mmCIF file of C-alpha atoms in Angstrom:
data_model
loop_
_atom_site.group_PDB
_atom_site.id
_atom_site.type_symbol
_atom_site.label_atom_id
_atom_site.label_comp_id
_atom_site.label_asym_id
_atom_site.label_seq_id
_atom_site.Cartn_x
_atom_site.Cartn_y
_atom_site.Cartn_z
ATOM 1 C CA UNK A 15 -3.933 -20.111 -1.507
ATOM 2 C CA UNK A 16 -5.173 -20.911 2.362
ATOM 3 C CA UNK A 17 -1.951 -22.991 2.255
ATOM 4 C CA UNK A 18 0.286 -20.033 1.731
ATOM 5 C CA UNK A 19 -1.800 -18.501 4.487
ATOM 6 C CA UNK A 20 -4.210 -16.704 2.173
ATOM 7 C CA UNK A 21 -7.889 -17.106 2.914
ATOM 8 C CA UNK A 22 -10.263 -16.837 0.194
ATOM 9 C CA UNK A 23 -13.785 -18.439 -0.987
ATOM 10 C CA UNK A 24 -15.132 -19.810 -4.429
ATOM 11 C CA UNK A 25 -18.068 -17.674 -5.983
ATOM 12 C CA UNK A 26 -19.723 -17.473 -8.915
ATOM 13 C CA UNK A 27 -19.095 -15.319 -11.602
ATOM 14 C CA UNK A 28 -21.722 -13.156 -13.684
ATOM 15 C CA UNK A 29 -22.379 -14.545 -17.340
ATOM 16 C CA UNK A 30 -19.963 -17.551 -16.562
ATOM 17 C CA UNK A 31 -20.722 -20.575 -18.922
ATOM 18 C CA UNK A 32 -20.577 -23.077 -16.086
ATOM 19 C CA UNK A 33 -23.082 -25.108 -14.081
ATOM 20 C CA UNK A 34 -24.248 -23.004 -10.991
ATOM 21 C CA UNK A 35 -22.599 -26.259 -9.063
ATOM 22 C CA UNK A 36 -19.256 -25.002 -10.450
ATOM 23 C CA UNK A 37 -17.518 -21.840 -9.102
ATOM 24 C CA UNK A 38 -15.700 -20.229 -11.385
ATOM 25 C CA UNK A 39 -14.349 -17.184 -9.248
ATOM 26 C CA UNK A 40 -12.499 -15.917 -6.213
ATOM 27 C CA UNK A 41 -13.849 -13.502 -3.625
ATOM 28 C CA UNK A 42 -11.076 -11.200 -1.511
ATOM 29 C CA UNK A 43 -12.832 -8.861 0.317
ATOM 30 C CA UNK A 44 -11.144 -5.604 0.934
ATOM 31 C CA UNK A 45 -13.068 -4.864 3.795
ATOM 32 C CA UNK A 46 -10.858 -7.974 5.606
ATOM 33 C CA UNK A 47 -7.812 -6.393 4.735
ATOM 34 C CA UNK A 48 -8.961 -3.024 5.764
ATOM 35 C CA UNK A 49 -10.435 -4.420 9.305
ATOM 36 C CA UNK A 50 -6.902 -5.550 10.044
ATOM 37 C CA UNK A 51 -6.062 -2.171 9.543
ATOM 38 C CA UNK A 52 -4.048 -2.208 6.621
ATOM 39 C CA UNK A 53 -3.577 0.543 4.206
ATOM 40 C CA UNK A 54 -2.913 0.705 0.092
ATOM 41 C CA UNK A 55 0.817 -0.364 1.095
ATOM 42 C CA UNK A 56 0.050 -3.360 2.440
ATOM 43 C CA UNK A 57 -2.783 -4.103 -0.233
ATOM 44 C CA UNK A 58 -0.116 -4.052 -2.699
ATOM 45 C CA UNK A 59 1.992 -6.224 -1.357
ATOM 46 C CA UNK A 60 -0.692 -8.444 -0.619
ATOM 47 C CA UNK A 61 -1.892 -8.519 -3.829
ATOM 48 C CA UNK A 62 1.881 -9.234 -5.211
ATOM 49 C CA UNK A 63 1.645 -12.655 -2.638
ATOM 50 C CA UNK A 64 -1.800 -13.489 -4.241
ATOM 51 C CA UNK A 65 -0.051 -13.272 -7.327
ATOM 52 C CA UNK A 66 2.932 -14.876 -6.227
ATOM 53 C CA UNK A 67 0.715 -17.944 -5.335
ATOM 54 C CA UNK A 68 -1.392 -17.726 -8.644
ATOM 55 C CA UNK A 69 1.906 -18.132 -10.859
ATOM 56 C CA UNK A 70 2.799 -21.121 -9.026
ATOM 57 C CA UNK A 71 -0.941 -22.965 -9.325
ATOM 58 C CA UNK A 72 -1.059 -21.985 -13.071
ATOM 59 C CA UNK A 73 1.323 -24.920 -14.403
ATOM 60 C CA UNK A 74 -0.241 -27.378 -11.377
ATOM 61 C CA UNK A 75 -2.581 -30.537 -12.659
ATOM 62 C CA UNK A 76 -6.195 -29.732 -11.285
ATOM 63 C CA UNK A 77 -6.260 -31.986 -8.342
ATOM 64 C CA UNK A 78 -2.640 -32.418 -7.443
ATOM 65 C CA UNK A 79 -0.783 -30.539 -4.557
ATOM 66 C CA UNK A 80 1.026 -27.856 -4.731
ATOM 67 C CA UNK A 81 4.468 -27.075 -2.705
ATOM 68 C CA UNK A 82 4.522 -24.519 -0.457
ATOM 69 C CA UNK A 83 6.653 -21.534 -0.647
ATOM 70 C CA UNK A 84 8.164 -20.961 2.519
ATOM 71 C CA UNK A 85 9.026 -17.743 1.527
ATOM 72 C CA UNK A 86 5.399 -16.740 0.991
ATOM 73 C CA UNK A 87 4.250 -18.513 3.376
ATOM 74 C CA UNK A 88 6.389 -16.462 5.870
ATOM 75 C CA UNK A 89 5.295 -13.372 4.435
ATOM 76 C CA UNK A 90 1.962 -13.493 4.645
ATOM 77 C CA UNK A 91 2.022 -14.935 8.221
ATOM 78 C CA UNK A 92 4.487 -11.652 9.215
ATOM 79 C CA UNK A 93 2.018 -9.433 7.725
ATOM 80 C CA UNK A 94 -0.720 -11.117 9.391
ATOM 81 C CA UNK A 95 0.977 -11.125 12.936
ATOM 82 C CA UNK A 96 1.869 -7.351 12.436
ATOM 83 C CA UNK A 97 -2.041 -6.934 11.396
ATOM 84 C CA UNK A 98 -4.061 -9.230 14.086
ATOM 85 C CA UNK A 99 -7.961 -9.583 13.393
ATOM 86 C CA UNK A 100 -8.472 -8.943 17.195
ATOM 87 C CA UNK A 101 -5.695 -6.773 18.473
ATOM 88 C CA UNK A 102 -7.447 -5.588 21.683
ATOM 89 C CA UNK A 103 -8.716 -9.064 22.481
ATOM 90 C CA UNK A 104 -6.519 -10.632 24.960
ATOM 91 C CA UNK A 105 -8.522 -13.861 25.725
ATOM 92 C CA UNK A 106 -8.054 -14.985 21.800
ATOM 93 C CA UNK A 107 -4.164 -14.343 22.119
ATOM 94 C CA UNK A 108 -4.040 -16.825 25.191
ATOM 95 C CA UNK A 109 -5.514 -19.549 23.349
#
């Protein structure tokens, strides 16, 4: 996923049948996609990348790369430039 441009973090999951030391889940927090200001629009299409990136682990050898899809890739970094984190905050852009 962060390869693609996608940030997300490993969590557990209620009633999973793993060790505690294994996370079994994936958090995406709307509240991230809402503070860049996107709406149900962009959550969609988001959510169509996430799945885009999901189809293309699913056949992938735990442990072995995957190859990035520059075509993803480029979407979620438009979408991300269109929505900044810090829009007002000049000094971050400069760096």
């Amino acid at each position: 996923m962060e390869d693609h441009g996608v940030t997300t973090n490993r969590n557990l999951v209620p009633h999973d049948t793993e060790s505690p030391d294994v996370t079994s889940g994936l958090r995406m927090g709307t509240s991230a996609i809402a503070a860049r200001g996107m709406g149900e629009a962009e959550a969609s299409e988001l959510a169509e990348l996430i799945a885009d990136v999901l189809d293309r682990v699913g056949g992938v050898t735990p442990g072995s790369s995957v190859k990035i899809d520059p075509a993803i890739a480029g979407k979620v970094s438009a979408m991300a430039s269109t929505f900044p984190l810090y829009p007002n905050n000049t000094k971050l852009r400069r760096i």
